[in-house]
Structure formats: C-alpha cells, structure tokens
Amino acid sequence: AKQLGRNRYQFYAPAMNMQALDRLTLESDLHRAIERNELFLMYQPQLSLSTGDVLGLEALVRWQNPSRGLVSPGQFIPIAENCGLIVPIGNWVLETACYQHARWVAQGLTTGTIAVNISAHQFQQTNFCERVSDVLSRTGLQPSLLELEVTEGVVMQGVEQVLYKLNALRELGVHLAIDDFGTGYSSLNYLKQFPLHRLKIDQSFTQQLLNDQQSVAITKAIIQMGHSLGLDVLAEGIETHDQAVHLQSLGCDAGQGFLYAKPLSVVDCEGYLRATP
Ligand code: C2E
Ligand code: CA
Ligand code: CA
Ligand code: CA
C-alpha cells in the first residue's frame, strides 16, 4: 500500500507542480497580506563601534499569516520581487517605518536614522523619488534621518539613470547605503560618482573574520576604500565580542548584529531606546 501511495503521489503531484502551486498560493496570500494587516516591522539597532551609541535602526519586514505562521522575508521578498508585489509592500514598509520613526523622534526616544530596504523593482519605479518625498512630507520625518539601503546590483544597472535618481534622492536630503557590500559586483569607478553615505559589509565576511584570512583582507579593503571615498562603514551580522573588537581594530565605524540586539518589535524597541543613552 505504501508503494502504491508513493506512486500515486508521484503521478498526481510531481514535485515541480507542487512548487508551482505553492508559489501561486503564496502569491495570492501575499496579495491580501497588506489589506489584512498581516505585515509588520521589526527594528534592529545599529551602533557606533567606538562609543556604543545607537546610530540608527533598520526596519525589517515580517509576514504573520494565520495559516502559514510567521514567514521570513527571505522566503517572500524574492517572490514579491518577481510578481511585482514588492512595490505595494515596499511602499507600505517605507511609510510605516517613517511614521514609526517620526513618532519615536517626537517622543525624544532617538535622534538616529531609520534604514529602509529598497528592492530593485521598487527603486526602478519612475515615481520612486516622488514617493519618498511624499512619505517624508506626510510623516514629517526629517529627510536626513531616512537611510535607504540598496544592493550593488540595483545601483550598478543602468548607471546613467541610477546616478540621476541617486542625485535626486540626495537633493531631498535622504541618506543612501549600499547593502550586502562585497557580495555583488561593483564598479569602483561608478561607486566614486554615487552620492552615498555608507557601505554595509555583508555578514558573511563578519562571520568569517576569526577563521579566514581572506575575509579579513576583504573586510579591511572595504573599510579602507569606503573611508577614502568619504563613506561610513557598517559591519552586519556581528554575533560575538571578538568579531566586534576585530572590526573596530580594522577601523570599522559601526555595527549591527545579535551581539547588540536582534530585530525588535515596536514595544521592545521602545524599551531598548529608553534603556540606552
Ligand atoms: P538584510 O537587509 O541584509 O538584513 C539583515 C538580515 O540579517 C536580517 O534578516 C536580520 O534579522 C539578520 N541579522 C541581523 N543580525 C544578525 C546576526 O548577528 N546574525 C545573523 N545570522 N543574522 C543577523 P531578515 O530580517 O530575515 O531579512 C532578510 C533579508 O530580507 C534582508 O537582508 C533584506 O534583504 C530582506 N528584507 C527584509 N526586510 C525587507 C524590506 O522591508 N524590504 C525589502 N525589499 N527587503 C527586506
Ligand atoms: Ca538591509
Ligand atoms: Ca545586508
Ligand atoms: Ca543579506
């Protein structure tokens, strides 16, 4: 009977179809996620490695679905990016993060920045800069307190247009960071023309620092290059004190990771901000 069961399964629902079906239902569930209030944000602190001061928070999206449970962005963001849903989701994230941060600033809980992840598709929208400007005026958030995180892939594609857009964002006064730096392809020649504020060293380097000399060399090079371009450098995924000490000795400015705090709910983040100077 077992044998028969297995054959039947293979006949009616080959693995490929199951995956396609999964994807379709995930897409349609995700479609309703915004209107059903299933998305929420967590906030992860970013600290100065030299003073320990909180420099900012990164907004990270979560999806709580009644039947799926908690879905991580690693699972749904790539799908949302493919089917275009990333635009409404990204807009919701941008708006929600700015509103929340403006509230925290007004409450005197922070003077730091709020970092928001921007997907390729979202960044490529022709009205992206207007969106950002609109959200800033509606939320009353000071532009220099908003930091947009984009990956190398986003800014190295169609450089002419990207440069125009980055400059327009710069004019608005928002800050720009390159996320996951070192994992993609960057032209150094373009990098120097872009109006950036920060490079974020990918966590894969941070986590290999203590047992891999190549990661040390790459990290060191990124920090030196960032500094010579006048950029601030933040290391992601710091989990241990030894990693933090090593990064600081390499001249890294800022850090983010489980050593300091995991991504926090709104309530926990308020507690965290109250407890830190
Ligand atoms: P990311 O932007 O590189 O975000 C950092 C990820 O590393 C987060 O995962 C964070 O929870 C995790 N992390 C932070 N500190 C540590 C640490 O010390 N150790 C380890 N192992 N991990 C750490 P998360 O929240 O699951 O997000 C995964 C990715 O999903 C993000 O990577 C980003 O690419 C994407 N994402 C998250 N939220 C958004 C969003 O609102 N919009 C867009 N477009 N993408 C988002
Ligand atoms: Ca990020
Ligand atoms: Ca990252
Ligand atoms: Ca990443």
mmCIF file of C-alpha atoms and ligand atoms in Angstrom:
data_model
loop_
_atom_site.group_PDB
_atom_site.id
_atom_site.type_symbol
_atom_site.label_atom_id
_atom_site.label_comp_id
_atom_site.label_asym_id
_atom_site.label_seq_id
_atom_site.Cartn_x
_atom_site.Cartn_y
_atom_site.Cartn_z
ATOM 1 C CA ALA A 1 0.000 0.000 0.000
ATOM 2 C CA LYS A 2 2.898 2.268 0.808
ATOM 3 C CA GLN A 3 4.387 1.575 -2.595
ATOM 4 C CA LEU A 4 1.099 2.387 -4.262
ATOM 5 C CA GLY A 5 0.752 5.555 -2.208
ATOM 6 C CA ARG A 6 4.129 6.770 -3.286
ATOM 7 C CA ASN A 7 3.451 6.038 -6.958
ATOM 8 C CA ARG A 8 0.117 7.784 -6.829
ATOM 9 C CA TYR A 9 1.714 10.800 -5.235
ATOM 10 C CA GLN A 10 4.327 10.953 -7.955
ATOM 11 C CA PHE A 11 1.725 10.575 -10.636
ATOM 12 C CA TYR A 12 -0.690 13.231 -9.451
ATOM 13 C CA ALA A 13 1.643 15.768 -7.952
ATOM 14 C CA PRO A 14 5.196 15.770 -9.195
ATOM 15 C CA ALA A 15 7.489 17.944 -7.115
ATOM 16 C CA MET A 16 7.679 20.667 -9.767
ATOM 17 C CA ASN A 17 3.923 21.156 -9.813
ATOM 18 C CA MET A 18 3.801 21.253 -6.049
ATOM 19 C CA GLN A 19 6.365 24.033 -6.072
ATOM 20 C CA ALA A 20 4.488 25.977 -8.733
ATOM 21 C CA LEU A 21 1.260 25.561 -6.776
ATOM 22 C CA ASP A 22 2.948 26.633 -3.534
ATOM 23 C CA ARG A 23 4.176 29.697 -5.247
ATOM 24 C CA LEU A 24 0.805 30.575 -6.682
ATOM 25 C CA THR A 25 -0.999 30.237 -3.380
ATOM 26 C CA LEU A 26 1.786 32.116 -1.643
ATOM 27 C CA GLU A 27 1.402 34.896 -4.192
ATOM 28 C CA SER A 28 -2.330 35.163 -3.707
ATOM 29 C CA ASP A 29 -1.955 35.067 0.092
ATOM 30 C CA LEU A 30 0.682 37.751 -0.134
ATOM 31 C CA HIS A 31 -1.662 39.814 -2.290
ATOM 32 C CA ARG A 32 -4.058 40.098 0.619
ATOM 33 C CA ALA A 33 -1.397 40.450 3.284
ATOM 34 C CA ILE A 34 -1.349 44.250 3.267
ATOM 35 C CA GLU A 35 -5.105 44.817 3.389
ATOM 36 C CA ARG A 36 -5.441 42.115 6.037
ATOM 37 C CA ASN A 37 -2.801 43.772 8.163
ATOM 38 C CA GLU A 38 -0.551 40.729 8.193
ATOM 39 C CA LEU A 39 2.691 42.599 7.620
ATOM 40 C CA PHE A 40 4.615 44.211 10.429
ATOM 41 C CA LEU A 41 8.075 45.612 11.010
ATOM 42 C CA MET A 42 10.860 44.725 13.405
ATOM 43 C CA TYR A 43 13.656 47.174 14.158
ATOM 44 C CA GLN A 44 17.316 46.288 14.608
ATOM 45 C CA PRO A 45 19.678 48.794 16.264
ATOM 46 C CA GLN A 46 22.863 49.993 14.552
ATOM 47 C CA LEU A 47 25.643 51.106 16.903
ATOM 48 C CA SER A 48 28.856 53.075 16.830
ATOM 49 C CA LEU A 49 31.667 50.568 17.417
ATOM 50 C CA SER A 50 33.775 53.158 19.202
ATOM 51 C CA THR A 51 31.205 54.752 21.537
ATOM 52 C CA GLY A 52 28.420 52.175 21.640
ATOM 53 C CA ASP A 53 25.887 54.904 20.844
ATOM 54 C CA VAL A 54 22.802 53.894 18.914
ATOM 55 C CA LEU A 55 23.173 55.484 15.466
ATOM 56 C CA GLY A 56 20.002 54.161 13.943
ATOM 57 C CA LEU A 57 17.550 51.345 13.401
ATOM 58 C CA GLU A 58 16.973 49.084 10.393
ATOM 59 C CA ALA A 59 13.359 48.233 9.586
ATOM 60 C CA LEU A 60 12.898 44.563 8.678
ATOM 61 C CA VAL A 61 9.572 43.296 7.390
ATOM 62 C CA ARG A 62 7.727 40.214 8.708
ATOM 63 C CA TRP A 63 4.615 38.440 7.491
ATOM 64 C CA GLN A 64 2.319 36.811 10.017
ATOM 65 C CA ASN A 65 -0.224 34.690 8.152
ATOM 66 C CA PRO A 66 -2.996 32.804 10.011
ATOM 67 C CA SER A 67 -2.325 29.503 8.234
ATOM 68 C CA ARG A 68 1.357 29.846 7.362
ATOM 69 C CA GLY A 69 2.541 31.317 10.631
ATOM 70 C CA LEU A 70 5.488 33.686 10.590
ATOM 71 C CA VAL A 71 7.021 33.891 7.118
ATOM 72 C CA SER A 72 10.545 35.323 6.845
ATOM 73 C CA PRO A 73 11.388 37.992 4.261
ATOM 74 C CA GLY A 74 13.996 35.618 2.814
ATOM 75 C CA GLN A 75 11.036 33.480 1.718
ATOM 76 C CA PHE A 76 8.569 36.052 0.448
ATOM 77 C CA ILE A 77 10.592 39.071 -0.692
ATOM 78 C CA PRO A 78 12.133 37.258 -3.706
ATOM 79 C CA ILE A 79 8.656 36.099 -4.758
ATOM 80 C CA ALA A 80 7.180 39.555 -4.211
ATOM 81 C CA GLU A 81 10.025 40.973 -6.275
ATOM 82 C CA ASN A 82 9.211 38.600 -9.158
ATOM 83 C CA CYS A 83 5.476 39.202 -9.288
ATOM 84 C CA GLY A 84 5.581 42.962 -8.755
ATOM 85 C CA LEU A 85 4.006 42.837 -5.300
ATOM 86 C CA ILE A 86 7.217 44.258 -3.916
ATOM 87 C CA VAL A 87 6.061 47.717 -4.981
ATOM 88 C CA PRO A 88 2.965 47.932 -2.740
ATOM 89 C CA ILE A 89 4.790 46.008 0.007
ATOM 90 C CA GLY A 90 7.836 48.259 -0.249
ATOM 91 C CA ASN A 91 5.650 51.352 -0.174
ATOM 92 C CA TRP A 92 3.906 50.066 2.932
ATOM 93 C CA VAL A 93 7.275 49.378 4.600
ATOM 94 C CA LEU A 94 8.629 52.823 3.722
ATOM 95 C CA GLU A 95 5.561 54.605 5.007
ATOM 96 C CA THR A 96 5.196 52.526 8.170
ATOM 97 C CA ALA A 97 8.877 52.837 9.090
ATOM 98 C CA CYS A 98 8.867 56.607 8.553
ATOM 99 C CA TYR A 99 5.684 57.096 10.594
ATOM 100 C CA GLN A 100 7.033 54.967 13.434
ATOM 101 C CA HIS A 101 10.396 56.673 13.424
ATOM 102 C CA ALA A 102 8.874 60.177 13.322
ATOM 103 C CA ARG A 103 6.862 59.188 16.407
ATOM 104 C CA TRP A 104 9.978 57.958 18.224
ATOM 105 C CA VAL A 105 11.823 61.157 17.338
ATOM 106 C CA ALA A 106 8.887 63.253 18.594
ATOM 107 C CA GLN A 107 8.876 61.250 21.844
ATOM 108 C CA GLY A 108 12.549 62.057 22.306
ATOM 109 C CA LEU A 109 13.477 58.362 22.129
ATOM 110 C CA THR A 110 16.005 58.744 19.330
ATOM 111 C CA THR A 111 17.985 61.207 17.241
ATOM 112 C CA GLY A 112 19.310 58.473 14.942
ATOM 113 C CA THR A 113 18.333 57.281 11.478
ATOM 114 C CA ILE A 114 15.801 54.775 10.211
ATOM 115 C CA ALA A 115 17.146 52.464 7.495
ATOM 116 C CA VAL A 116 14.703 51.007 4.979
ATOM 117 C CA ASN A 117 15.499 48.251 2.476
ATOM 118 C CA ILE A 118 14.612 49.111 -1.109
ATOM 119 C CA SER A 119 14.230 46.356 -3.726
ATOM 120 C CA ALA A 120 15.389 46.683 -7.316
ATOM 121 C CA HIS A 121 11.874 46.762 -8.724
ATOM 122 C CA GLN A 122 10.807 49.402 -6.222
ATOM 123 C CA PHE A 123 13.841 51.580 -6.879
ATOM 124 C CA GLN A 124 13.251 51.343 -10.640
ATOM 125 C CA GLN A 125 9.732 52.793 -10.423
ATOM 126 C CA THR A 126 9.743 56.094 -12.296
ATOM 127 C CA ASN A 127 7.961 57.832 -9.419
ATOM 128 C CA PHE A 128 10.219 56.417 -6.692
ATOM 129 C CA CYS A 129 11.737 59.767 -5.675
ATOM 130 C CA GLU A 130 8.310 61.413 -5.561
ATOM 131 C CA ARG A 131 7.135 58.581 -3.325
ATOM 132 C CA VAL A 132 9.987 59.148 -0.935
ATOM 133 C CA SER A 133 9.447 62.888 -0.924
ATOM 134 C CA ASP A 134 5.709 62.371 -0.402
ATOM 135 C CA VAL A 135 6.232 59.997 2.521
ATOM 136 C CA LEU A 136 8.662 62.433 4.132
ATOM 137 C CA SER A 137 6.223 65.306 3.961
ATOM 138 C CA ARG A 138 3.278 63.225 5.172
ATOM 139 C CA THR A 139 5.172 61.754 8.115
ATOM 140 C CA GLY A 140 7.119 64.918 8.917
ATOM 141 C CA LEU A 141 10.309 62.876 9.207
ATOM 142 C CA GLN A 142 13.482 64.911 8.733
ATOM 143 C CA PRO A 143 14.972 63.679 5.399
ATOM 144 C CA SER A 144 18.471 63.180 6.814
ATOM 145 C CA LEU A 145 17.013 60.672 9.301
ATOM 146 C CA LEU A 146 15.939 58.367 6.475
ATOM 147 C CA GLU A 147 18.543 55.991 5.070
ATOM 148 C CA LEU A 148 17.701 53.915 2.013
ATOM 149 C CA GLU A 149 19.522 50.585 1.674
ATOM 150 C CA VAL A 150 20.044 49.332 -1.858
ATOM 151 C CA THR A 151 22.249 46.489 -3.071
ATOM 152 C CA GLU A 152 25.133 46.735 -5.520
ATOM 153 C CA GLY A 153 23.025 45.021 -8.191
ATOM 154 C CA VAL A 154 20.460 47.823 -8.030
ATOM 155 C CA VAL A 155 22.865 50.700 -8.486
ATOM 156 C CA MET A 156 25.220 49.100 -10.980
ATOM 157 C CA GLN A 157 22.430 48.525 -13.510
ATOM 158 C CA GLY A 158 21.761 51.326 -15.996
ATOM 159 C CA VAL A 159 24.185 53.650 -14.300
ATOM 160 C CA GLU A 160 23.145 56.879 -16.080
ATOM 161 C CA GLN A 161 19.567 56.715 -14.842
ATOM 162 C CA VAL A 162 20.603 55.430 -11.449
ATOM 163 C CA LEU A 163 23.007 58.304 -10.970
ATOM 164 C CA TYR A 164 20.240 60.753 -11.837
ATOM 165 C CA LYS A 165 17.940 59.110 -9.323
ATOM 166 C CA LEU A 166 20.515 58.899 -6.563
ATOM 167 C CA ASN A 167 21.289 62.567 -7.028
ATOM 168 C CA ALA A 168 17.594 63.432 -6.824
ATOM 169 C CA LEU A 169 17.374 61.478 -3.563
ATOM 170 C CA ARG A 170 20.464 63.238 -2.320
ATOM 171 C CA GLU A 171 18.788 66.568 -3.096
ATOM 172 C CA LEU A 172 15.863 65.521 -0.931
ATOM 173 C CA GLY A 173 18.397 65.069 1.857
ATOM 174 C CA VAL A 174 17.958 61.335 2.442
ATOM 175 C CA HIS A 175 20.956 59.083 3.135
ATOM 176 C CA LEU A 176 21.985 56.193 0.920
ATOM 177 C CA ALA A 177 23.680 52.950 1.922
ATOM 178 C CA ILE A 178 24.900 50.019 -0.165
ATOM 179 C CA ASP A 179 23.671 46.822 1.452
ATOM 180 C CA ASP A 180 25.442 43.412 1.410
ATOM 181 C CA PHE A 181 28.547 45.127 0.094
ATOM 182 C CA GLY A 182 31.173 42.726 -1.221
ATOM 183 C CA THR A 183 28.761 40.031 -2.373
ATOM 184 C CA GLY A 184 27.775 41.611 -5.689
ATOM 185 C CA TYR A 185 29.518 43.356 -8.488
ATOM 186 C CA SER A 186 30.570 46.973 -8.057
ATOM 187 C CA SER A 187 32.445 49.183 -10.431
ATOM 188 C CA LEU A 188 34.709 51.319 -8.306
ATOM 189 C CA ASN A 189 34.593 53.973 -10.983
ATOM 190 C CA TYR A 190 30.835 54.324 -10.542
ATOM 191 C CA LEU A 191 30.995 53.950 -6.809
ATOM 192 C CA LYS A 192 33.021 57.130 -6.530
ATOM 193 C CA GLN A 193 30.428 59.076 -8.559
ATOM 194 C CA PHE A 194 27.482 57.991 -6.445
ATOM 195 C CA PRO A 195 26.303 60.268 -3.628
ATOM 196 C CA LEU A 196 26.481 57.574 -0.943
ATOM 197 C CA HIS A 197 26.776 57.783 2.825
ATOM 198 C CA ARG A 198 27.534 54.257 3.900
ATOM 199 C CA LEU A 199 28.741 50.810 2.903
ATOM 200 C CA LYS A 200 27.315 47.849 4.795
ATOM 201 C CA ILE A 201 29.742 44.943 4.871
ATOM 202 C CA ASP A 202 27.849 41.713 4.308
ATOM 203 C CA GLN A 203 27.505 39.438 7.306
ATOM 204 C CA SER A 204 29.257 36.560 5.530
ATOM 205 C CA PHE A 205 32.550 38.489 5.927
ATOM 206 C CA THR A 206 31.867 39.433 9.534
ATOM 207 C CA GLN A 207 31.209 35.844 10.438
ATOM 208 C CA GLN A 208 34.351 34.511 8.764
ATOM 209 C CA LEU A 209 36.670 37.140 10.265
ATOM 210 C CA LEU A 210 38.114 34.990 13.009
ATOM 211 C CA ASN A 211 38.855 31.902 10.932
ATOM 212 C CA ASP A 212 39.507 33.120 7.416
ATOM 213 C CA GLN A 213 42.351 35.445 6.400
ATOM 214 C CA GLN A 214 40.705 36.222 3.055
ATOM 215 C CA SER A 215 37.630 37.601 4.793
ATOM 216 C CA VAL A 216 39.920 39.743 6.918
ATOM 217 C CA ALA A 217 41.647 41.049 3.788
ATOM 218 C CA ILE A 218 38.359 41.822 2.036
ATOM 219 C CA THR A 219 36.875 43.490 5.106
ATOM 220 C CA LYS A 220 39.994 45.596 5.564
ATOM 221 C CA ALA A 221 39.929 46.614 1.892
ATOM 222 C CA ILE A 222 36.242 47.571 2.030
ATOM 223 C CA ILE A 223 36.805 49.715 5.124
ATOM 224 C CA GLN A 224 39.825 51.478 3.635
ATOM 225 C CA MET A 225 38.113 52.041 0.313
ATOM 226 C CA GLY A 226 34.935 53.267 1.998
ATOM 227 C CA HIS A 227 36.889 55.713 4.101
ATOM 228 C CA SER A 228 38.904 57.003 1.178
ATOM 229 C CA LEU A 229 35.611 57.704 -0.621
ATOM 230 C CA GLY A 230 34.423 59.566 2.463
ATOM 231 C CA LEU A 231 31.898 56.896 3.422
ATOM 232 C CA ASP A 232 30.924 55.486 6.747
ATOM 233 C CA VAL A 233 31.322 51.693 7.024
ATOM 234 C CA LEU A 234 29.000 49.406 8.996
ATOM 235 C CA ALA A 235 29.520 45.676 9.530
ATOM 236 C CA GLU A 236 26.438 43.477 9.583
ATOM 237 C CA GLY A 237 25.830 40.261 11.465
ATOM 238 C CA ILE A 238 28.129 40.839 14.451
ATOM 239 C CA GLU A 239 27.438 37.966 16.825
ATOM 240 C CA THR A 240 30.459 37.888 19.118
ATOM 241 C CA HIS A 241 32.529 40.302 21.136
ATOM 242 C CA ASP A 242 35.691 39.089 19.360
ATOM 243 C CA GLN A 243 34.217 39.971 15.973
ATOM 244 C CA ALA A 244 33.332 43.450 17.253
ATOM 245 C CA VAL A 245 36.838 44.013 18.639
ATOM 246 C CA HIS A 246 38.435 42.824 15.401
ATOM 247 C CA LEU A 247 36.205 45.069 13.287
ATOM 248 C CA GLN A 248 36.960 48.037 15.469
ATOM 249 C CA SER A 249 40.689 47.381 15.162
ATOM 250 C CA LEU A 250 40.247 47.429 11.367
ATOM 251 C CA GLY A 251 38.688 50.890 11.671
ATOM 252 C CA CYS A 252 35.087 49.887 11.034
ATOM 253 C CA ASP A 253 32.752 52.679 12.180
ATOM 254 C CA ALA A 254 29.516 50.946 13.019
ATOM 255 C CA GLY A 255 27.970 47.562 13.608
ATOM 256 C CA GLN A 256 24.735 45.684 13.745
ATOM 257 C CA GLY A 257 24.011 42.160 14.905
ATOM 258 C CA PHE A 258 22.745 39.751 17.513
ATOM 259 C CA LEU A 259 25.615 40.728 19.860
ATOM 260 C CA TYR A 260 23.890 44.078 20.373
ATOM 261 C CA ALA A 261 20.261 43.284 19.643
ATOM 262 C CA LYS A 262 18.099 41.075 17.466
ATOM 263 C CA PRO A 263 15.412 42.725 15.364
ATOM 264 C CA LEU A 264 12.939 44.078 17.964
ATOM 265 C CA SER A 265 9.164 44.544 17.972
ATOM 266 C CA VAL A 266 7.874 48.125 18.351
ATOM 267 C CA VAL A 267 7.317 47.620 22.076
ATOM 268 C CA ASP A 268 10.716 46.003 22.683
ATOM 269 C CA CYS A 269 12.430 48.649 20.575
ATOM 270 C CA GLU A 270 10.892 51.386 22.712
ATOM 271 C CA GLY A 271 12.173 49.626 25.814
ATOM 272 C CA TYR A 272 15.594 49.328 24.213
ATOM 273 C CA LEU A 273 15.713 53.007 23.226
ATOM 274 C CA ARG A 274 14.619 54.073 26.730
ATOM 275 C CA ALA A 275 17.323 51.947 28.345
ATOM 276 C CA THR A 276 20.157 53.222 26.134
ATOM 277 C CA PRO A 277 21.554 56.752 26.336
HETATM 278 P P1 C2E B 1 19.426 42.331 5.069
HETATM 279 O O1 C2E B 1 18.883 43.644 4.642
HETATM 280 O O2 C2E B 1 20.853 42.043 4.789
HETATM 281 O O3 C2E B 1 19.083 42.254 6.615
HETATM 282 C C1 C2E B 1 19.913 41.634 7.565
HETATM 283 C C2 C2E B 1 19.383 40.275 7.935
HETATM 284 O O4 C2E B 1 20.301 39.665 8.840
HETATM 285 C C3 C2E B 1 18.054 40.311 8.679
HETATM 286 O O5 C2E B 1 17.333 39.122 8.329
HETATM 287 C C4 C2E B 1 18.483 40.256 10.137
HETATM 288 O O6 C2E B 1 17.488 39.745 11.008
HETATM 289 C C5 C2E B 1 19.660 39.326 10.047
HETATM 290 N N1 C2E B 1 20.619 39.533 11.125
HETATM 291 C C6 C2E B 1 20.851 40.650 11.834
HETATM 292 N N2 C2E B 1 21.856 40.476 12.731
HETATM 293 C C7 C2E B 1 22.280 39.198 12.567
HETATM 294 C C8 C2E B 1 23.298 38.393 13.210
HETATM 295 O O7 C2E B 1 24.020 38.831 14.103
HETATM 296 N N3 C2E B 1 23.440 37.128 12.751
HETATM 297 C C9 C2E B 1 22.665 36.608 11.770
HETATM 298 N N4 C2E B 1 22.874 35.332 11.404
HETATM 299 N N5 C2E B 1 21.691 37.328 11.147
HETATM 300 C C10 C2E B 1 21.505 38.607 11.539
HETATM 301 P P2 C2E B 1 15.813 39.165 7.918
HETATM 302 O O8 C2E B 1 15.091 40.166 8.767
HETATM 303 O O9 C2E B 1 15.325 37.765 7.875
HETATM 304 O O10 C2E B 1 15.863 39.767 6.451
HETATM 305 C C11 C2E B 1 16.470 39.052 5.408
HETATM 306 C C12 C2E B 1 16.546 39.876 4.162
HETATM 307 O O11 C2E B 1 15.244 40.159 3.648
HETATM 308 C C13 C2E B 1 17.179 41.244 4.383
HETATM 309 O O12 C2E B 1 18.576 41.138 4.406
HETATM 310 C C14 C2E B 1 16.659 42.000 3.185
HETATM 311 O O13 C2E B 1 17.402 41.686 2.044
HETATM 312 C C15 C2E B 1 15.269 41.415 3.035
HETATM 313 N N6 C2E B 1 14.309 42.322 3.672
HETATM 314 C C16 C2E B 1 13.925 42.405 4.965
HETATM 315 N N7 C2E B 1 13.008 43.385 5.142
HETATM 316 C C17 C2E B 1 12.838 43.958 3.934
HETATM 317 C C18 C2E B 1 12.024 45.036 3.441
HETATM 318 O O14 C2E B 1 11.289 45.710 4.175
HETATM 319 N N8 C2E B 1 12.110 45.320 2.109
HETATM 320 C C19 C2E B 1 12.945 44.616 1.277
HETATM 321 N N9 C2E B 1 12.969 44.947 -0.006
HETATM 322 N N10 C2E B 1 13.711 43.620 1.696
HETATM 323 C C20 C2E B 1 13.673 43.287 3.011
HETATM 324 CA CA CA B 2 19.496 45.708 4.784
HETATM 325 CA CA CA B 3 22.563 43.295 4.445
HETATM 326 CA CA CA B 4 21.578 40.000 3.156
#
